[in-house]
């Protein structure tokens, strides 16, 4: 709870009423002793003048005896000053030192007064005046030292006045009476002035004392308000002394604690840093500052502390470590609020325009260093003015917050989104390979239109126009890219809204074609536009066709026959790849049943994508298809790419399930991935297919020849079947036959062909004569 100023002043006032008298007296004593040295030196000069000038007129012996007495008193007062100066503050509180000073002052006054009786020049009026003037000067000089105590200065001057007046009255002559009267008035005036000065000094001393007490109280209260505390360690014991407020902050009533127990309250991540800071101060003596988090109790929140650590040494050479601690949690919270105000949009919590520009500059620098592309997606909400006009600005703000949350859900964690103002947003998509990669996010943003936003009774499907600019293609500066994306966004609005457009017109056309391809692909399965073509596998031992690989083709109603390299990526992107794989599996099994009925015995290989292979109950679905079409499991081979084997545990499980059902497994494109021999052995595969990349350079490229030779020999030694893909020349076929590779496939023997051509090719022998190159056998009919 905040402490009011009235409470502070009341506490200060109450403490001021309890001032210790000894503290005021100590301050008086300090001031009295402070001026003593110069005062005694001046008085000794005057005393010596009296001895030398007046002593010869009276008694030289008495003069020197008097001087000796005054000197002795002065020496004792100097000793008192010496010892007092050497005391520490706490030892000066005793009132005895004030009494010692007063005793010395009164002794000096009596000694000075005695000179009127011991050395008074009765027969020399002019020296009488000189002696009285000397005493008056001593009394006046005492004002500079003794006026800090009004009673002391009165008594001191009173003693001198009594001695002077008594001696002058004793003479009882006209001149002495005149001197007595003049001296009396002079000393009365001097004593009155001294008393007034003394009272003023006393009042000032009391005010100073009260101010110091009040300052300490105010400091203590301020320390509590500001949540400041301190600790001190003498470096000799394991304990440190805690200030009252620090103990309160640490939720303890003890004023001491071990260093280790205090460090245990520090956050584990910060503990080592705090310990190092303290050790650094101990070793170097240089101040250290450290920020850390501390928790007073197990159930309390972490509090951020700032600590300044100092190395101290007192007048006696004693050293210690002082730590001043402040709770800066509120300051940090305020700094965060200021930062948020400067860099984040208050309504949506997204980054604001300033933050966006800063982030874009940094991402551009990073893209330059990595030689990568990045995309800016400039978004403007369609129909937002209508919402503001219908629901007012409060309704518009609520709509913006809902759309913001939806936009954040469609982004990747690494994407950056900002609200530039109004209904405009901007997304930074970094580390992309090509500009078309940006369409994935754009499409997800546009897909939000399928959702409904309800505001009271008002319903709205969020629609937006998106402009896309690519670095460095459309600009190398942040401002240039932003203008390009903005231009593209207005182009999207101009062309009907709720769409995206690239700044590059050609990229826009490509994106439209891509969208059309995705849409057509969705219809292809329903309209039965896919078909299977088959590429023969040839045995190099007897030239016969031992099996086929089923390859999907798309018979597009407008574009004609499309090969899979033009639509497989789209199938994966749209999530159709599994359905497509299931269609291939069913169609291939059905075709194999047909061939079986025609007495055509061919093994058939089917390519399965990674996602489909890892899908739920994949092996069971394959077994069901085999059972449905009454096939021999050994005649079906599932081909997976080598990259799929990088998740060995999952694929080992699926491979074993298939093997247990008698279904064969092949690794496609072997040699281009990261499979290890140990993983291959665990997968329990049947066939390795050597990738066409190695076959292409045979037989003239030594490295390719060595690689293929190694793969074939190793695979055969391990008991795997081997198939070489992409055989396109006679020389390649001869090399592989001589190497001992049992089976090949490729354009040299046959391209993939429609299903109706396979029966004509089944009885063909693909002879491979070393001297007479074999021409590719064509199917009859």
XYZ file of C-alpha atoms in Angstrom:
781
model
C 0.000 0.000 0.000
C 1.430 3.454 -0.871
C 2.625 5.564 2.096
C 1.273 9.129 2.113
C 3.410 12.229 2.657
C 1.383 13.010 5.796
C 2.345 9.596 7.246
C 6.015 10.254 6.504
C 5.945 13.687 8.172
C 4.065 12.326 11.210
C 6.694 9.619 11.671
C 9.498 12.142 11.274
C 7.892 14.513 13.809
C 7.405 11.739 16.393
C 11.014 10.658 16.078
C 12.216 14.259 16.315
C 10.541 14.660 19.710
C 12.650 11.828 21.059
C 16.004 13.487 20.258
C 18.746 12.323 22.542
C 20.273 15.299 24.519
C 23.689 13.646 24.369
C 23.590 13.860 20.573
C 23.116 17.654 20.696
C 25.821 17.964 23.346
C 28.135 15.873 21.221
C 27.625 18.194 18.275
C 28.343 21.202 20.578
C 31.462 19.491 21.901
C 32.641 18.771 18.349
C 32.353 22.444 17.426
C 34.013 23.629 20.661
C 37.014 21.344 20.222
C 37.229 22.226 16.531
C 38.215 25.871 17.189
C 40.269 25.293 20.327
C 43.708 24.967 18.723
C 43.798 28.391 17.036
C 42.193 30.111 20.047
C 44.820 28.810 22.478
C 47.623 29.767 20.112
C 46.355 33.364 19.991
C 45.889 33.553 23.749
C 49.434 32.306 24.362
C 50.795 35.087 22.148
C 48.874 37.675 24.241
C 50.090 36.035 27.481
C 53.702 36.191 26.342
C 53.285 39.878 25.463
C 51.960 40.566 28.981
C 54.915 38.746 30.548
C 57.456 40.624 28.450
C 55.841 44.075 28.648
C 54.172 44.262 32.051
C 56.231 41.660 33.932
C 59.300 43.913 34.303
C 57.099 46.649 35.852
C 55.814 44.348 38.602
C 57.418 40.973 39.305
C 59.208 39.070 36.585
C 59.139 35.887 38.661
C 55.396 35.996 39.183
C 54.941 36.826 35.521
C 56.760 33.684 34.397
C 55.078 31.552 37.039
C 51.713 32.789 35.791
C 52.741 32.102 32.180
C 53.859 28.597 33.174
C 50.490 27.914 34.779
C 48.661 29.133 31.683
C 50.943 27.069 29.472
C 50.265 23.935 31.557
C 46.519 24.460 31.268
C 46.859 24.970 27.516
C 48.913 21.795 27.170
C 46.265 19.812 29.036
C 43.575 21.241 26.788
C 45.653 20.349 23.710
C 45.971 16.763 24.999
C 42.219 16.619 25.476
C 41.787 17.855 21.902
C 44.238 15.235 20.634
C 42.485 12.313 22.308
C 39.058 13.585 21.369
C 40.038 13.883 17.700
C 41.197 10.282 17.656
C 37.875 8.907 18.876
C 35.323 7.329 16.496
C 31.868 8.849 16.385
C 30.269 6.312 18.721
C 32.771 7.034 21.540
C 32.149 10.803 21.465
C 28.586 10.471 22.681
C 29.690 10.483 26.354
C 29.076 13.844 28.132
C 32.445 13.621 29.951
C 34.211 15.249 27.020
C 31.983 18.267 27.282
C 32.769 18.523 30.989
C 36.498 18.207 30.275
C 36.313 21.050 27.770
C 34.381 23.272 30.184
C 36.801 22.520 33.009
C 39.690 23.575 30.796
C 37.876 26.737 29.703
C 37.054 27.750 33.297
C 40.640 27.025 34.405
C 41.937 29.227 31.608
C 39.473 31.986 32.564
C 40.559 31.915 36.209
C 44.223 31.959 35.170
C 43.644 34.958 32.916
C 41.663 36.701 35.666
C 44.462 36.042 38.163
C 46.824 38.191 36.118
C 44.907 41.276 37.404
C 46.014 40.444 40.948
C 49.447 39.067 40.201
C 50.788 41.539 37.607
C 48.531 44.596 37.829
C 50.807 47.707 37.322
C 49.363 49.969 40.022
C 51.772 52.875 39.377
C 51.560 52.786 35.610
C 48.109 53.888 34.400
C 48.969 53.428 30.748
C 49.928 49.742 31.344
C 46.791 49.268 33.418
C 44.792 50.216 30.363
C 46.957 47.885 28.244
C 46.315 44.937 30.575
C 42.556 45.519 30.603
C 42.577 45.797 26.807
C 44.521 42.510 26.626
C 41.910 40.779 28.828
C 39.120 42.343 26.812
C 40.754 40.958 23.685
C 40.952 37.481 25.236
C 37.261 37.743 26.177
C 36.397 38.878 22.658
C 38.467 36.083 21.126
C 36.589 33.547 23.250
C 33.431 34.450 21.359
C 34.804 32.681 18.270
C 35.241 29.389 20.163
C 32.878 29.322 23.142
C 29.759 30.832 21.618
C 28.456 27.347 20.640
C 27.473 27.087 24.337
C 25.656 30.191 25.622
C 26.211 29.369 29.297
C 29.883 28.614 28.870
C 30.612 31.932 27.141
C 28.719 33.865 29.867
C 30.535 32.103 32.690
C 33.909 32.492 30.953
C 33.449 36.227 30.420
C 31.842 36.587 33.858
C 34.981 35.185 35.520
C 37.163 37.667 33.647
C 34.788 40.559 34.503
C 34.734 39.623 38.204
C 38.528 39.556 38.390
C 38.891 42.868 36.538
C 36.200 44.702 38.550
C 37.387 43.390 41.925
C 40.958 44.481 41.279
C 39.955 47.917 40.025
C 37.632 48.474 42.958
C 40.417 47.365 45.259
C 42.581 50.194 43.947
C 39.755 52.624 44.727
C 41.032 55.716 42.949
C 39.476 57.920 40.387
C 41.279 56.373 37.424
C 40.596 52.812 38.520
C 36.928 53.659 39.100
C 36.697 55.058 35.605
C 38.347 51.932 34.213
C 35.980 49.765 36.264
C 32.941 51.522 34.874
C 34.179 51.337 31.279
C 35.194 47.682 31.672
C 31.841 46.823 33.206
C 29.845 48.280 30.329
C 32.180 46.729 27.779
C 31.934 43.263 29.309
C 28.182 43.549 29.829
C 27.839 44.365 26.138
C 30.252 41.536 25.258
C 28.407 39.027 27.465
C 25.030 40.006 26.059
C 26.319 39.609 22.516
C 28.010 36.338 23.420
C 24.846 35.000 24.991
C 22.788 35.958 21.916
C 25.350 34.379 19.609
C 25.472 31.281 21.805
C 21.683 30.925 21.716
C 21.701 31.258 17.943
C 24.405 28.634 17.632
C 22.557 26.296 19.968
C 19.416 26.714 17.923
C 21.337 26.016 14.741
C 22.905 22.917 16.325
C 19.476 21.661 17.337
C 18.128 22.345 13.856
C 21.065 20.536 12.320
C 20.550 17.611 14.674
C 16.856 17.508 13.909
C 17.568 17.723 10.189
C 19.977 14.801 10.367
C 17.502 12.753 12.372
C 14.729 13.701 9.982
C 16.896 12.864 6.987
C 17.636 9.424 8.422
C 13.939 8.835 9.036
C 13.080 10.158 5.599
C 15.827 7.994 4.088
C 14.530 4.923 5.899
C 10.981 5.629 4.772
C 12.131 6.388 1.239
C 14.130 3.157 1.260
C 10.945 1.291 2.082
C 8.937 3.111 -0.581
C 11.638 2.620 -3.218
C 12.139 -0.997 -2.079
C 15.834 -0.500 -1.444
C 17.878 -2.442 1.058
C 21.485 -3.213 1.759
C 23.694 -5.941 3.168
C 27.231 -5.876 4.555
C 29.801 -8.641 4.812
C 33.086 -8.424 6.709
C 34.578 -11.273 4.595
C 35.653 -13.031 7.792
C 32.493 -14.850 8.788
C 29.929 -16.754 6.705
C 27.223 -14.338 7.852
C 26.129 -11.093 6.265
C 24.215 -8.309 7.961
C 20.885 -7.350 6.423
C 19.206 -3.972 6.636
C 15.706 -3.915 8.086
C 14.101 -3.289 4.734
C 16.144 -5.947 2.933
C 15.176 -8.458 5.620
C 11.546 -7.456 5.061
C 11.971 -7.876 1.295
C 13.425 -11.345 1.890
C 10.533 -12.223 4.211
C 12.710 -12.763 7.291
C 12.831 -11.217 10.748
C 16.545 -11.917 11.172
C 19.128 -9.187 10.625
C 21.826 -11.713 9.685
C 21.942 -14.601 7.255
C 24.528 -16.836 5.622
C 25.735 -15.926 2.154
C 24.729 -19.385 0.920
C 21.131 -19.065 2.170
C 20.805 -15.711 0.435
C 22.158 -17.113 -2.834
C 19.592 -19.932 -2.639
C 16.835 -17.325 -2.997
C 18.349 -16.204 -6.319
C 17.038 -17.754 -9.542
C 19.218 -20.763 -10.504
C 20.006 -19.216 -13.899
C 21.273 -16.000 -12.218
C 23.000 -17.482 -9.165
C 26.400 -18.009 -10.789
C 26.423 -14.450 -12.160
C 25.705 -12.934 -8.703
C 28.398 -15.049 -7.096
C 30.924 -14.011 -9.754
C 30.092 -10.322 -9.227
C 30.760 -10.578 -5.471
C 33.999 -12.493 -6.018
C 35.113 -9.907 -8.567
C 34.659 -7.077 -6.048
C 36.585 -9.037 -3.398
C 39.475 -9.725 -5.789
C 39.728 -6.385 -7.638
C 38.100 -3.859 -5.327
C 36.204 -2.424 -8.303
C 32.467 -1.816 -8.038
C 30.145 -4.265 -9.747
C 26.505 -4.065 -10.815
C 24.343 -7.111 -11.441
C 20.675 -7.771 -12.177
C 19.030 -10.977 -11.046
C 15.751 -12.540 -10.002
C 14.971 -13.432 -6.411
C 12.071 -15.169 -4.698
C 11.376 -14.474 -1.005
C 9.197 -17.576 -0.552
C 8.428 -20.687 -2.584
C 4.934 -19.437 -3.409
C 5.893 -15.867 -4.317
C 6.696 -14.535 -7.770
C 10.197 -13.870 -9.042
C 11.262 -10.285 -8.338
C 13.879 -8.530 -10.469
C 16.648 -6.961 -8.376
C 19.442 -4.575 -9.262
C 22.484 -4.727 -6.994
C 25.512 -2.438 -6.698
C 28.410 -4.054 -4.832
C 31.204 -1.913 -3.325
C 34.457 -2.596 -1.523
C 34.760 -0.459 1.656
C 37.659 0.366 3.993
C 37.285 2.438 7.175
C 39.814 4.669 8.965
C 41.131 1.718 10.921
C 41.827 -0.310 7.785
C 38.907 -2.707 8.296
C 37.456 -3.893 4.975
C 33.979 -5.078 4.077
C 31.669 -5.605 1.122
C 28.528 -3.478 0.865
C 25.674 -4.468 -1.406
C 22.867 -2.044 -2.191
C 19.821 -3.863 -3.492
C 16.757 -2.421 -5.212
C 13.588 -4.125 -6.389
C 13.306 -2.931 -9.995
C 10.379 -5.138 -11.004
C 8.133 -2.103 -11.386
C 10.824 -0.311 -13.404
C 11.248 -3.334 -15.675
C 7.500 -3.587 -16.064
C 7.353 0.082 -17.009
C 10.219 -0.393 -19.472
C 8.327 -3.284 -21.051
C 5.202 -1.155 -21.341
C 7.209 1.631 -22.964
C 8.811 -0.904 -25.323
C 5.422 -2.386 -26.161
C 4.034 1.083 -26.858
C 6.975 1.793 -29.157
C 7.029 -1.535 -31.009
C 3.598 -3.173 -30.693
C 0.075 -2.351 -31.768
C -2.072 -1.684 -28.722
C -5.273 -3.091 -30.220
C -4.071 -6.393 -31.683
C -0.783 -6.996 -29.846
C 0.999 -7.435 -33.170
C 4.183 -5.628 -34.118
C 3.508 -2.079 -35.293
C 4.823 -0.243 -38.351
C 8.092 0.826 -36.687
C 8.785 -2.692 -35.465
C 7.946 -4.092 -38.897
C 10.412 -1.809 -40.688
C 13.126 -2.717 -38.182
C 12.444 -6.430 -38.587
C 12.316 -6.168 -42.382
C 15.708 -4.436 -42.492
C 17.209 -7.200 -40.340
C 15.651 -9.983 -42.411
C 16.927 -8.420 -45.629
C 20.471 -8.316 -44.227
C 20.150 -11.952 -43.152
C 18.808 -12.988 -46.575
C 21.753 -11.256 -48.268
C 24.266 -13.105 -46.081
C 22.586 -16.474 -46.659
C 21.895 -15.765 -50.346
C 18.218 -16.583 -49.763
C 14.920 -15.093 -50.814
C 12.196 -13.679 -48.619
C 8.617 -12.678 -49.299
C 6.453 -9.805 -48.098
C 2.707 -10.393 -48.047
C 0.768 -7.132 -47.871
C -2.798 -7.804 -46.647
C -5.782 -5.473 -46.834
C -9.134 -6.628 -45.432
C -11.949 -6.486 -47.965
C -15.163 -4.786 -46.842
C -13.779 -3.427 -43.578
C -15.328 -0.001 -44.145
C -18.741 -1.656 -44.281
C -18.100 -3.226 -40.855
C -17.079 0.105 -39.352
C -20.115 1.812 -40.861
C -22.449 -0.922 -39.636
C -21.067 -1.739 -36.180
C -19.112 1.400 -35.370
C -15.448 1.617 -34.455
C -15.827 -0.658 -31.412
C -17.247 -3.384 -33.624
C -14.493 -2.760 -36.168
C -11.834 -3.081 -33.461
C -13.310 -6.367 -32.280
C -13.346 -7.652 -35.870
C -9.662 -6.718 -36.276
C -8.732 -8.614 -33.111
C -10.569 -11.743 -34.243
C -8.991 -11.618 -37.718
C -5.570 -11.102 -36.102
C -5.926 -14.289 -34.063
C -6.986 -16.217 -37.154
C -4.058 -14.892 -39.180
C -1.575 -15.901 -36.497
C -2.905 -19.463 -36.561
C -2.176 -19.930 -40.275
C 1.432 -18.731 -39.985
C 4.565 -20.694 -39.188
C 6.417 -19.954 -35.963
C 9.233 -18.321 -37.942
C 6.929 -15.961 -39.861
C 6.608 -12.345 -38.730
C 3.316 -10.448 -38.872
C 2.627 -6.777 -38.160
C -0.318 -4.416 -38.290
C 0.686 -1.385 -40.311
C -2.452 0.537 -39.412
C -6.186 0.476 -40.060
C -7.061 -2.815 -41.753
C -3.616 -3.377 -43.271
C -1.295 -6.182 -42.190
C 2.070 -7.345 -43.455
C 3.786 -10.732 -43.195
C 7.491 -11.467 -43.643
C 8.212 -15.010 -44.837
C 11.944 -15.658 -44.808
C 14.252 -18.382 -46.061
C 12.233 -19.404 -49.119
C 13.645 -21.152 -52.186
C 11.440 -19.589 -54.821
C 8.789 -16.928 -55.017
C 5.969 -19.417 -55.444
C 6.640 -20.704 -51.920
C 4.901 -17.586 -50.631
C 1.597 -18.730 -52.078
C 1.156 -21.345 -49.357
C 0.653 -18.689 -46.692
C -1.397 -16.518 -49.031
C -3.728 -19.429 -49.748
C -4.115 -20.204 -46.045
C -4.972 -16.561 -45.392
C -7.591 -16.594 -48.137
C -8.999 -19.883 -46.806
C -10.139 -18.007 -43.692
C -13.137 -16.909 -45.747
C -14.631 -20.343 -45.060
C -14.920 -19.384 -41.397
C -17.612 -17.139 -39.912
C -17.000 -14.231 -37.575
C -19.991 -13.357 -35.402
C -20.318 -9.907 -33.845
C -23.640 -9.720 -32.002
C -26.163 -10.515 -34.727
C -23.763 -9.581 -37.539
C -21.982 -12.375 -39.400
C -19.024 -11.911 -41.709
C -16.742 -14.206 -43.706
C -13.303 -12.560 -43.543
C -11.997 -11.769 -46.992
C -8.792 -10.052 -47.927
C -6.562 -9.028 -50.800
C -2.908 -10.046 -50.634
C 0.014 -8.523 -52.489
C 3.288 -10.448 -52.635
C 6.765 -9.063 -53.303
C 9.963 -11.130 -53.351
C 13.453 -10.126 -52.250
C 15.676 -9.578 -54.175
C 13.610 -10.038 -57.348
C 11.267 -7.114 -56.716
C 13.607 -4.897 -54.726
C 16.649 -4.920 -52.507
C 15.546 -2.161 -50.130
C 12.776 -2.400 -47.536
C 10.904 0.621 -48.921
C 11.066 -0.741 -52.469
C 9.765 -4.149 -51.422
C 6.946 -2.638 -49.407
C 5.848 -0.486 -52.342
C 5.967 -3.530 -54.622
C 3.830 -5.584 -52.246
C 1.407 -2.680 -51.850
C 1.118 -2.344 -55.623
C 0.505 -6.072 -55.949
C -2.184 -5.880 -53.256
C -4.049 -3.147 -55.146
C -3.701 -5.258 -58.281
C -5.446 -8.109 -56.466
C -8.217 -5.740 -55.375
C -8.569 -4.383 -58.898
C -8.981 -7.895 -60.279
C -11.935 -8.798 -58.089
C -10.659 -8.813 -54.473
C -10.177 -11.800 -52.166
C -7.173 -12.995 -54.117
C -3.434 -12.701 -54.072
C -1.195 -11.203 -56.711
C 2.550 -11.144 -57.228
C 4.303 -7.989 -58.140
C 5.781 -9.918 -61.087
C 2.946 -10.494 -63.596
C 4.457 -13.784 -64.718
C 4.500 -15.115 -61.150
C 0.882 -14.128 -60.830
C 0.085 -16.138 -63.961
C 2.057 -19.106 -62.608
C 0.195 -18.927 -59.315
C -3.154 -18.867 -61.119
C -2.072 -21.922 -63.113
C -1.038 -23.614 -59.896
C -4.405 -22.917 -58.313
C -6.120 -24.256 -61.416
C -3.977 -27.394 -61.269
C -4.941 -27.944 -57.628
C -8.609 -27.512 -58.469
C -8.379 -29.872 -61.456
C -6.565 -32.446 -59.362
C -9.447 -32.481 -56.908
C -11.796 -33.383 -59.777
C -9.456 -35.946 -61.317
C -10.083 -38.662 -58.721
C -13.832 -38.150 -58.880
C -13.907 -38.124 -62.696
C -11.608 -41.181 -62.978
C -9.026 -39.274 -65.026
C -6.016 -41.243 -63.737
C -4.624 -44.336 -65.396
C -1.663 -46.664 -64.836
C 1.135 -47.200 -67.318
C 3.673 -49.945 -66.855
C 7.417 -50.082 -67.450
C 8.885 -53.573 -67.936
C 11.700 -54.978 -65.772
C 14.077 -57.089 -67.885
C 16.244 -59.983 -66.720
C 19.760 -59.694 -68.141
C 20.197 -63.442 -67.714
C 17.516 -64.558 -70.197
C 16.123 -61.322 -71.676
C 12.623 -61.969 -70.395
C 10.280 -59.494 -68.708
C 10.111 -60.480 -65.028
C 7.799 -57.786 -63.810
C 6.571 -54.231 -64.235
C 6.554 -50.991 -62.311
C 3.146 -49.296 -62.156
C 3.402 -45.565 -62.929
C 0.480 -43.159 -62.637
C -0.557 -40.851 -65.508
C -3.208 -38.158 -65.616
C -5.352 -37.937 -68.692
C -6.369 -34.283 -68.381
C -9.502 -33.433 -70.397
C -7.896 -30.245 -71.786
C -4.132 -30.616 -71.392
C -3.856 -34.257 -72.382
C -1.527 -36.778 -70.771
C 0.365 -35.385 -67.774
C 3.294 -37.212 -66.171
C 3.564 -37.397 -62.336
C 6.477 -34.938 -62.067
C 3.948 -32.204 -62.957
C 1.286 -33.059 -60.370
C 2.763 -35.130 -57.490
C 3.861 -31.977 -55.616
C 0.355 -30.580 -55.992
C -1.105 -33.860 -54.708
C 1.093 -33.656 -51.605
C 0.292 -29.962 -51.138
C -3.479 -30.518 -51.386
C -3.461 -33.674 -49.259
C -4.584 -35.962 -52.113
C -1.407 -38.048 -52.169
C -2.778 -40.787 -49.892
C -6.021 -41.122 -51.829
C -4.021 -41.220 -55.030
C -1.783 -43.941 -53.574
C -4.813 -45.978 -52.565
C -6.170 -45.656 -56.098
C -2.862 -46.875 -57.537
C -2.781 -49.835 -55.136
C -6.350 -50.900 -55.939
C -5.947 -50.410 -59.687
C -2.648 -52.307 -59.814
C -4.042 -55.230 -57.809
C -7.129 -55.352 -60.012
C -4.941 -55.343 -63.124
C -2.787 -58.122 -61.742
C -5.926 -60.181 -61.156
C -6.878 -59.604 -64.785
C -3.433 -60.717 -65.990
C -3.645 -63.763 -63.762
C -6.916 -64.679 -65.403
C -5.096 -64.283 -68.751
C -2.309 -66.599 -67.483
C 0.134 -63.690 -67.429
C 2.444 -64.089 -64.417
C 4.133 -60.743 -63.632
C 5.389 -59.230 -60.422
C 4.165 -55.668 -60.019
C 5.911 -52.824 -58.149
C 4.003 -49.868 -56.735
C 5.507 -46.541 -55.622
C 4.176 -45.371 -52.239
C 4.744 -41.896 -50.798
C 6.241 -41.378 -47.357
C 3.019 -40.032 -45.864
C 0.964 -42.907 -47.272
C 3.488 -45.510 -46.134
C 3.384 -44.111 -42.579
C -0.391 -43.752 -42.505
C -2.517 -45.696 -40.072
C -3.047 -49.414 -40.873
C -1.169 -49.165 -44.190
C 0.001 -52.789 -44.115
C -3.520 -53.993 -43.285
C -4.987 -52.079 -46.235
C -2.415 -53.643 -48.605
C -3.260 -57.093 -47.256
C -6.962 -56.423 -47.730
C -6.440 -55.498 -51.390
C -4.385 -58.651 -51.984
C -7.096 -60.764 -50.384
C -9.828 -58.904 -52.248
C -8.303 -59.691 -55.634
C -7.018 -63.159 -54.600
C -3.375 -62.433 -55.359
C -0.144 -64.062 -54.267
C 1.485 -61.557 -51.847
C 4.916 -62.456 -53.236
C 3.949 -60.968 -56.613
C 3.415 -57.470 -55.103
C 6.342 -55.189 -54.280
C 6.047 -51.874 -52.394
C 8.661 -49.325 -53.438
C 9.665 -46.619 -50.963
C 12.335 -43.970 -51.472
C 15.594 -44.093 -49.544
C 14.774 -40.836 -47.747
C 11.819 -42.541 -46.076
C 14.177 -44.820 -44.174
C 15.503 -41.865 -42.119
C 12.795 -42.590 -39.532
C 13.975 -46.179 -38.937
C 11.850 -47.180 -35.955
C 8.538 -46.455 -37.668
C 9.550 -47.908 -41.009
C 11.079 -51.034 -39.481
C 7.735 -51.720 -37.847
C 5.794 -51.254 -41.100
C 8.321 -53.232 -43.165
C 8.118 -56.177 -40.778
C 4.325 -56.103 -40.925
C 4.470 -56.261 -44.719
C 7.141 -58.969 -44.722
C 5.078 -61.055 -42.291
C 2.263 -60.926 -44.831
C 4.602 -62.078 -47.625
C 4.717 -58.692 -49.384
C 8.063 -57.646 -50.856
C 9.723 -54.263 -50.272
C 12.108 -52.318 -52.482
C 14.228 -49.239 -51.821
C 13.880 -46.874 -54.779
C 16.602 -44.421 -55.893
C 19.201 -46.168 -53.737
C 22.469 -44.263 -53.353
C 21.001 -40.757 -53.332
C 19.843 -40.707 -49.712
C 21.282 -41.375 -46.275
C 20.532 -45.025 -45.538
C 23.060 -46.963 -43.554
C 23.647 -50.681 -44.006
C 22.521 -51.371 -40.447
C 19.188 -49.680 -41.091
C 18.725 -51.531 -44.386
C 19.297 -54.839 -42.613
C 16.726 -53.986 -39.952
C 14.196 -52.959 -42.608
C 14.299 -56.519 -44.012
C 13.909 -55.309 -47.592
C 14.042 -57.518 -50.699
C 15.258 -55.247 -53.487
C 17.603 -52.317 -54.002
C 17.019 -50.144 -57.078
C 20.161 -48.314 -58.233
C 19.257 -44.728 -59.045
C 19.400 -43.528 -62.662
C 21.829 -40.759 -61.647
C 24.588 -43.371 -61.323
C 23.587 -45.269 -64.466
C 23.567 -42.164 -66.685
C 27.388 -41.814 -66.825
C 28.120 -45.518 -67.411
C 30.329 -46.980 -68.567
C 32.771 -44.170 -69.413
C 32.804 -42.314 -66.083
C 35.196 -44.147 -63.682
C 33.563 -42.792 -60.521
C 30.091 -43.844 -61.673
C 31.381 -47.278 -62.712
C 33.048 -47.761 -59.337
C 29.953 -46.611 -57.437
C 27.565 -48.896 -59.374
C 29.971 -51.820 -59.127
C 30.217 -51.360 -55.369
C 26.436 -51.084 -54.877
C 25.657 -54.120 -57.049
C 28.331 -56.371 -55.572
C 27.540 -55.350 -52.010
C 23.774 -55.800 -52.487
C 24.132 -59.224 -54.065
C 26.548 -60.291 -51.321
C 23.988 -59.233 -48.704
C 21.269 -61.256 -50.421
C 19.276 -58.397 -51.967
C 17.738 -58.394 -55.425
C 19.140 -55.577 -57.569
C 17.383 -53.499 -60.229
C 19.222 -50.839 -62.246
C 16.955 -47.963 -63.298
C 17.327 -45.605 -66.248
C 19.200 -47.859 -68.642
C 19.109 -45.980 -71.952
C 22.087 -47.260 -73.985
C 23.454 -50.563 -75.228
C 26.795 -49.909 -73.515
C 25.088 -49.427 -70.163
C 23.184 -52.685 -70.530
C 26.376 -54.605 -71.479
C 28.287 -53.109 -68.527
C 25.550 -54.081 -66.079
C 25.272 -57.629 -67.458
C 29.023 -58.122 -67.156
C 28.869 -56.706 -63.641
C 26.300 -59.342 -62.724
C 23.334 -57.018 -62.229
C 20.310 -59.336 -62.657
C 17.476 -56.965 -63.587
C 17.268 -53.613 -65.380
C 14.632 -51.204 -66.614
C 14.837 -48.145 -68.792
C 14.085 -46.545 -72.126
C 16.644 -48.749 -73.924
C 14.270 -51.647 -73.446
C 10.924 -49.904 -73.089
C 9.347 -46.690 -71.998
C 6.296 -46.940 -69.727
C 3.414 -48.217 -71.878
C -0.359 -48.408 -71.523
C -1.774 -51.583 -69.997
C -3.070 -52.960 -73.292
C 0.485 -53.296 -74.681
C 1.824 -55.491 -71.871
C 0.299 -58.821 -73.139
C 2.088 -58.405 -76.474
C 5.407 -57.841 -74.696
C 5.193 -60.713 -72.229
C 6.596 -63.375 -74.562
C 9.220 -61.130 -76.151
C 12.848 -61.972 -75.454
C 15.014 -58.903 -75.105
C 18.241 -60.382 -76.515
C 21.412 -58.527 -75.697
C 24.169 -59.369 -78.163
C 27.546 -57.843 -77.414
C 28.446 -57.352 -81.043
C 25.005 -56.539 -82.433
C 23.222 -53.820 -80.442
C 19.625 -54.757 -79.725
C 17.011 -52.297 -80.892
C 14.246 -51.465 -78.459
C 11.519 -54.063 -78.858
C 8.185 -52.551 -79.792
C 4.917 -54.145 -78.828
C 2.950 -55.714 -81.621
C -0.139 -53.991 -82.762
